[in-house]
Amino acid sequence: MTPRTERQPQMTVEDFEELDRRAPETVRLEFINGKVVVKPMPDGNHSEIVAWLQATCVQHLPDLWLHAERGLKTERSRKGRARADGALVPRGGLKGHGEWSDTGTALMAVEVTSWDIDAAQRDRLDKPDGYAAAGIPVYVLIDRDDATVTVFTHPEDGRYRQQVNAPFGAPVEIPDPVNITLDTDPLKEFAD
């Protein structure tokens, strides 16, 4: 006789949002692939990289704002919740949004890898799929582990169909709708 296994009920998005509202301010939660994930607090280098990218966007894209730590409704049917290290939207594009924004105005999502064991899975696999499924045109991964910048584009069927990878220091083309060339030379000081 085979033992019966009890199926655990899946957490709903509504339950996750309630849990997130009740979490202490020092705990940042995400809901990725139906699982609650604790997002690590950024270290100083992580924050400096995000600030560098914000300043670069302001300089070259004055009508677009890169919002740090923006909550986005991701995945198919917006069933996931991710806190992007950066979300590029038209100026005023978040007016009237709550903590978790629909991705309709998001032109680009950005993640900077953290030094935790789950970063590889979360930032390199789960988040690109979630952002692609939500229709965000561009995803930029600044990977401190291997000192590269990867630009994911052409979301289709829950996956980005194209990706370009460059080492820190190389110019990185971010295509439409962002249309900017990043001089990533400043990132070399963050390579280990």
mmCIF file of C-alpha atoms in Angstrom:
data_model
loop_
_atom_site.group_PDB
_atom_site.id
_atom_site.type_symbol
_atom_site.label_atom_id
_atom_site.label_comp_id
_atom_site.label_asym_id
_atom_site.label_seq_id
_atom_site.Cartn_x
_atom_site.Cartn_y
_atom_site.Cartn_z
ATOM 1 C CA MET A 1 0.000 0.000 0.000
ATOM 2 C CA THR A 2 1.366 3.404 -1.005
ATOM 3 C CA PRO A 3 1.407 6.059 1.717
ATOM 4 C CA ARG A 4 -0.812 9.066 1.055
ATOM 5 C CA THR A 5 0.900 12.366 0.787
ATOM 6 C CA GLU A 6 -0.933 15.458 1.830
ATOM 7 C CA ARG A 7 -0.774 18.295 -0.650
ATOM 8 C CA GLN A 8 0.008 21.612 0.934
ATOM 9 C CA PRO A 9 -2.355 24.373 -0.155
ATOM 10 C CA GLN A 10 -0.795 26.927 -2.464
ATOM 11 C CA MET A 11 -0.462 30.440 -1.142
ATOM 12 C CA THR A 12 -2.569 32.932 -3.056
ATOM 13 C CA VAL A 13 -1.328 36.315 -4.210
ATOM 14 C CA GLU A 14 -3.783 37.916 -1.797
ATOM 15 C CA ASP A 15 -2.390 35.890 1.119
ATOM 16 C CA PHE A 16 1.138 36.857 0.104
ATOM 17 C CA GLU A 17 0.262 40.554 -0.048
ATOM 18 C CA GLU A 18 -1.267 40.345 3.428
ATOM 19 C CA LEU A 19 1.854 38.601 4.743
ATOM 20 C CA ASP A 20 4.024 41.253 3.095
ATOM 21 C CA ARG A 21 1.981 44.067 4.664
ATOM 22 C CA ARG A 22 2.497 42.542 8.116
ATOM 23 C CA ALA A 23 6.224 41.839 7.704
ATOM 24 C CA PRO A 24 8.647 44.125 9.547
ATOM 25 C CA GLU A 25 10.132 46.941 7.456
ATOM 26 C CA THR A 26 13.519 45.237 7.603
ATOM 27 C CA VAL A 27 12.160 42.172 5.772
ATOM 28 C CA ARG A 28 11.579 42.418 2.028
ATOM 29 C CA LEU A 29 9.460 39.626 0.606
ATOM 30 C CA GLU A 30 8.850 38.471 -2.946
ATOM 31 C CA PHE A 31 6.440 35.876 -4.345
ATOM 32 C CA ILE A 32 8.217 34.009 -7.134
ATOM 33 C CA ASN A 33 6.924 30.839 -8.787
ATOM 34 C CA GLY A 34 4.356 30.427 -6.028
ATOM 35 C CA LYS A 35 6.930 30.605 -3.234
ATOM 36 C CA VAL A 36 7.656 33.284 -0.668
ATOM 37 C CA VAL A 37 11.249 34.475 -0.979
ATOM 38 C CA VAL A 38 13.119 36.773 1.396
ATOM 39 C CA LYS A 39 15.085 39.285 -0.661
ATOM 40 C CA PRO A 40 18.455 40.098 0.907
ATOM 41 C CA MET A 41 19.135 43.624 2.048
ATOM 42 C CA PRO A 42 21.525 45.318 -0.390
ATOM 43 C CA ASP A 43 25.117 45.874 0.601
ATOM 44 C CA GLY A 44 26.868 49.164 -0.128
ATOM 45 C CA ASN A 45 28.262 48.111 -3.510
ATOM 46 C CA HIS A 46 24.826 46.914 -4.614
ATOM 47 C CA SER A 47 23.338 50.291 -3.665
ATOM 48 C CA GLU A 48 26.149 52.164 -5.435
ATOM 49 C CA ILE A 49 25.534 50.211 -8.650
ATOM 50 C CA VAL A 50 21.812 50.987 -8.574
ATOM 51 C CA ALA A 51 22.576 54.683 -7.867
ATOM 52 C CA TRP A 52 25.059 54.741 -10.794
ATOM 53 C CA LEU A 53 22.401 53.332 -13.113
ATOM 54 C CA GLN A 54 19.804 55.824 -11.855
ATOM 55 C CA ALA A 55 22.191 58.732 -12.526
ATOM 56 C CA THR A 56 23.000 57.351 -15.986
ATOM 57 C CA CYS A 57 19.308 57.077 -16.851
ATOM 58 C CA VAL A 58 18.573 60.613 -15.627
ATOM 59 C CA GLN A 59 21.447 61.945 -17.749
ATOM 60 C CA HIS A 60 20.506 60.132 -20.957
ATOM 61 C CA LEU A 61 16.758 59.504 -20.570
ATOM 62 C CA PRO A 62 15.276 62.609 -18.898
ATOM 63 C CA ASP A 63 11.660 61.577 -19.555
ATOM 64 C CA LEU A 64 12.162 58.166 -17.935
ATOM 65 C CA TRP A 65 12.795 57.400 -14.271
ATOM 66 C CA LEU A 66 14.513 54.364 -12.823
ATOM 67 C CA HIS A 67 12.734 53.609 -9.561
ATOM 68 C CA ALA A 68 14.728 51.527 -7.075
ATOM 69 C CA GLU A 69 13.126 48.639 -5.171
ATOM 70 C CA ARG A 70 9.879 48.837 -7.136
ATOM 71 C CA GLY A 71 7.278 46.166 -6.474
ATOM 72 C CA LEU A 72 6.065 44.660 -9.758
ATOM 73 C CA LYS A 73 3.281 42.227 -10.605
ATOM 74 C CA THR A 74 5.097 39.576 -12.602
ATOM 75 C CA GLU A 75 4.693 36.139 -14.122
ATOM 76 C CA ARG A 76 1.695 34.958 -16.124
ATOM 77 C CA SER A 77 -1.575 36.618 -15.146
ATOM 78 C CA ARG A 78 0.476 38.830 -12.793
ATOM 79 C CA LYS A 79 0.509 36.071 -10.152
ATOM 80 C CA GLY A 80 4.036 36.838 -8.966
ATOM 81 C CA ARG A 81 5.422 39.733 -6.962
ATOM 82 C CA ALA A 82 9.022 40.842 -7.468
ATOM 83 C CA ARG A 83 10.894 43.793 -6.025
ATOM 84 C CA ALA A 84 13.026 44.911 -8.932
ATOM 85 C CA ASP A 85 16.281 46.596 -7.998
ATOM 86 C CA GLY A 86 15.238 49.057 -10.698
ATOM 87 C CA ALA A 87 12.149 49.612 -12.835
ATOM 88 C CA LEU A 88 12.356 52.110 -15.697
ATOM 89 C CA VAL A 89 9.059 53.856 -16.431
ATOM 90 C CA PRO A 90 7.988 57.106 -18.075
ATOM 91 C CA ARG A 91 8.029 60.056 -15.685
ATOM 92 C CA GLY A 92 4.768 59.912 -13.717
ATOM 93 C CA GLY A 93 4.205 56.307 -14.792
ATOM 94 C CA LEU A 94 3.628 55.100 -11.231
ATOM 95 C CA LYS A 95 1.011 57.689 -10.226
ATOM 96 C CA GLY A 96 -1.886 55.996 -8.496
ATOM 97 C CA HIS A 97 -0.087 52.666 -8.148
ATOM 98 C CA GLY A 98 0.033 50.833 -4.858
ATOM 99 C CA GLU A 99 3.007 48.912 -3.589
ATOM 100 C CA TRP A 100 2.748 46.392 -6.434
ATOM 101 C CA SER A 101 2.558 47.938 -9.912
ATOM 102 C CA ASP A 102 1.213 46.427 -13.077
ATOM 103 C CA THR A 103 4.035 46.209 -15.586
ATOM 104 C CA GLY A 104 2.219 47.984 -18.426
ATOM 105 C CA THR A 105 4.349 51.122 -18.074
ATOM 106 C CA ALA A 106 7.626 49.316 -17.287
ATOM 107 C CA LEU A 107 10.144 49.552 -20.114
ATOM 108 C CA MET A 108 12.965 47.807 -18.274
ATOM 109 C CA ALA A 109 13.557 45.834 -15.091
ATOM 110 C CA VAL A 110 17.008 45.694 -13.494
ATOM 111 C CA GLU A 111 18.535 43.284 -10.998
ATOM 112 C CA VAL A 112 21.963 43.433 -9.384
ATOM 113 C CA THR A 113 23.060 40.084 -7.981
ATOM 114 C CA SER A 114 23.379 39.739 -4.239
ATOM 115 C CA TRP A 115 25.827 37.592 -2.334
ATOM 116 C CA ASP A 116 23.326 34.982 -1.229
ATOM 117 C CA ILE A 117 23.055 31.360 -2.249
ATOM 118 C CA ASP A 118 19.728 31.805 -4.049
ATOM 119 C CA ALA A 119 20.862 34.714 -6.269
ATOM 120 C CA ALA A 120 21.802 32.443 -9.168
ATOM 121 C CA GLN A 121 18.380 30.861 -9.382
ATOM 122 C CA ARG A 122 16.384 33.987 -8.563
ATOM 123 C CA ASP A 123 18.149 36.687 -10.619
ATOM 124 C CA ARG A 124 19.415 34.561 -13.510
ATOM 125 C CA LEU A 125 16.436 32.231 -14.073
ATOM 126 C CA ASP A 126 13.255 32.973 -12.116
ATOM 127 C CA LYS A 127 13.108 36.745 -12.456
ATOM 128 C CA PRO A 128 13.863 36.898 -16.200
ATOM 129 C CA ASP A 129 11.056 34.417 -16.808
ATOM 130 C CA GLY A 130 8.680 36.377 -14.571
ATOM 131 C CA TYR A 131 9.542 39.702 -16.168
ATOM 132 C CA ALA A 132 9.227 38.223 -19.678
ATOM 133 C CA ALA A 133 5.862 36.653 -18.860
ATOM 134 C CA ALA A 134 4.675 40.058 -17.604
ATOM 135 C CA GLY A 135 5.717 41.627 -20.917
ATOM 136 C CA ILE A 136 8.536 43.882 -19.706
ATOM 137 C CA PRO A 137 10.469 44.593 -22.941
ATOM 138 C CA VAL A 138 13.987 44.665 -21.431
ATOM 139 C CA TYR A 139 15.611 42.995 -18.439
ATOM 140 C CA VAL A 140 19.145 43.979 -17.408
ATOM 141 C CA LEU A 141 21.111 41.733 -15.066
ATOM 142 C CA ILE A 142 24.221 43.231 -13.495
ATOM 143 C CA ASP A 143 25.999 40.109 -12.316
ATOM 144 C CA ARG A 144 28.655 40.802 -9.715
ATOM 145 C CA ASP A 145 29.669 37.131 -9.512
ATOM 146 C CA ASP A 146 31.084 37.027 -13.017
ATOM 147 C CA ALA A 147 31.456 40.808 -13.637
ATOM 148 C CA THR A 148 29.051 40.906 -16.578
ATOM 149 C CA VAL A 149 26.006 42.797 -17.758
ATOM 150 C CA THR A 150 23.363 40.761 -19.586
ATOM 151 C CA VAL A 151 20.574 42.410 -21.559
ATOM 152 C CA PHE A 152 17.495 40.235 -22.159
ATOM 153 C CA THR A 153 15.031 41.336 -24.863
ATOM 154 C CA HIS A 154 12.127 40.154 -27.025
ATOM 155 C CA PRO A 155 9.792 38.604 -24.444
ATOM 156 C CA GLU A 156 7.648 35.867 -25.932
ATOM 157 C CA ASP A 157 5.747 32.993 -24.306
ATOM 158 C CA GLY A 158 7.219 33.718 -20.866
ATOM 159 C CA ARG A 159 10.859 33.838 -21.989
ATOM 160 C CA TYR A 160 13.230 36.407 -23.363
ATOM 161 C CA ARG A 161 14.220 35.227 -26.840
ATOM 162 C CA GLN A 162 17.445 37.234 -27.081
ATOM 163 C CA GLN A 163 20.215 38.002 -24.654
ATOM 164 C CA VAL A 164 23.533 39.774 -25.012
ATOM 165 C CA ASN A 165 26.269 39.430 -22.417
ATOM 166 C CA ALA A 166 29.232 41.778 -21.944
ATOM 167 C CA PRO A 167 31.996 42.072 -19.343
ATOM 168 C CA PHE A 168 32.188 45.044 -17.006
ATOM 169 C CA GLY A 169 33.991 47.787 -18.925
ATOM 170 C CA ALA A 170 32.482 47.025 -22.341
ATOM 171 C CA PRO A 171 29.795 49.276 -23.843
ATOM 172 C CA VAL A 172 26.352 47.667 -23.556
ATOM 173 C CA GLU A 173 23.568 48.428 -26.019
ATOM 174 C CA ILE A 174 20.103 48.482 -24.526
ATOM 175 C CA PRO A 175 17.676 48.494 -27.466
ATOM 176 C CA ASP A 176 14.225 50.017 -27.897
ATOM 177 C CA PRO A 177 12.157 51.012 -26.087
ATOM 178 C CA VAL A 178 15.051 52.163 -23.862
ATOM 179 C CA ASN A 179 17.594 52.865 -26.613
ATOM 180 C CA ILE A 180 20.742 53.704 -24.668
ATOM 181 C CA THR A 181 24.371 52.615 -24.689
ATOM 182 C CA LEU A 182 25.752 52.031 -21.200
ATOM 183 C CA ASP A 183 29.409 52.751 -20.565
ATOM 184 C CA THR A 184 29.966 50.025 -17.982
ATOM 185 C CA ASP A 185 33.538 51.049 -17.204
ATOM 186 C CA PRO A 186 32.490 52.358 -13.740
ATOM 187 C CA LEU A 187 31.316 48.829 -12.848
ATOM 188 C CA LYS A 188 34.884 47.483 -12.993
ATOM 189 C CA GLU A 189 35.558 48.864 -9.516
ATOM 190 C CA PHE A 190 32.863 46.492 -8.194
ATOM 191 C CA ALA A 191 34.340 43.338 -9.742
ATOM 192 C CA ASP A 192 35.866 40.934 -7.229
#
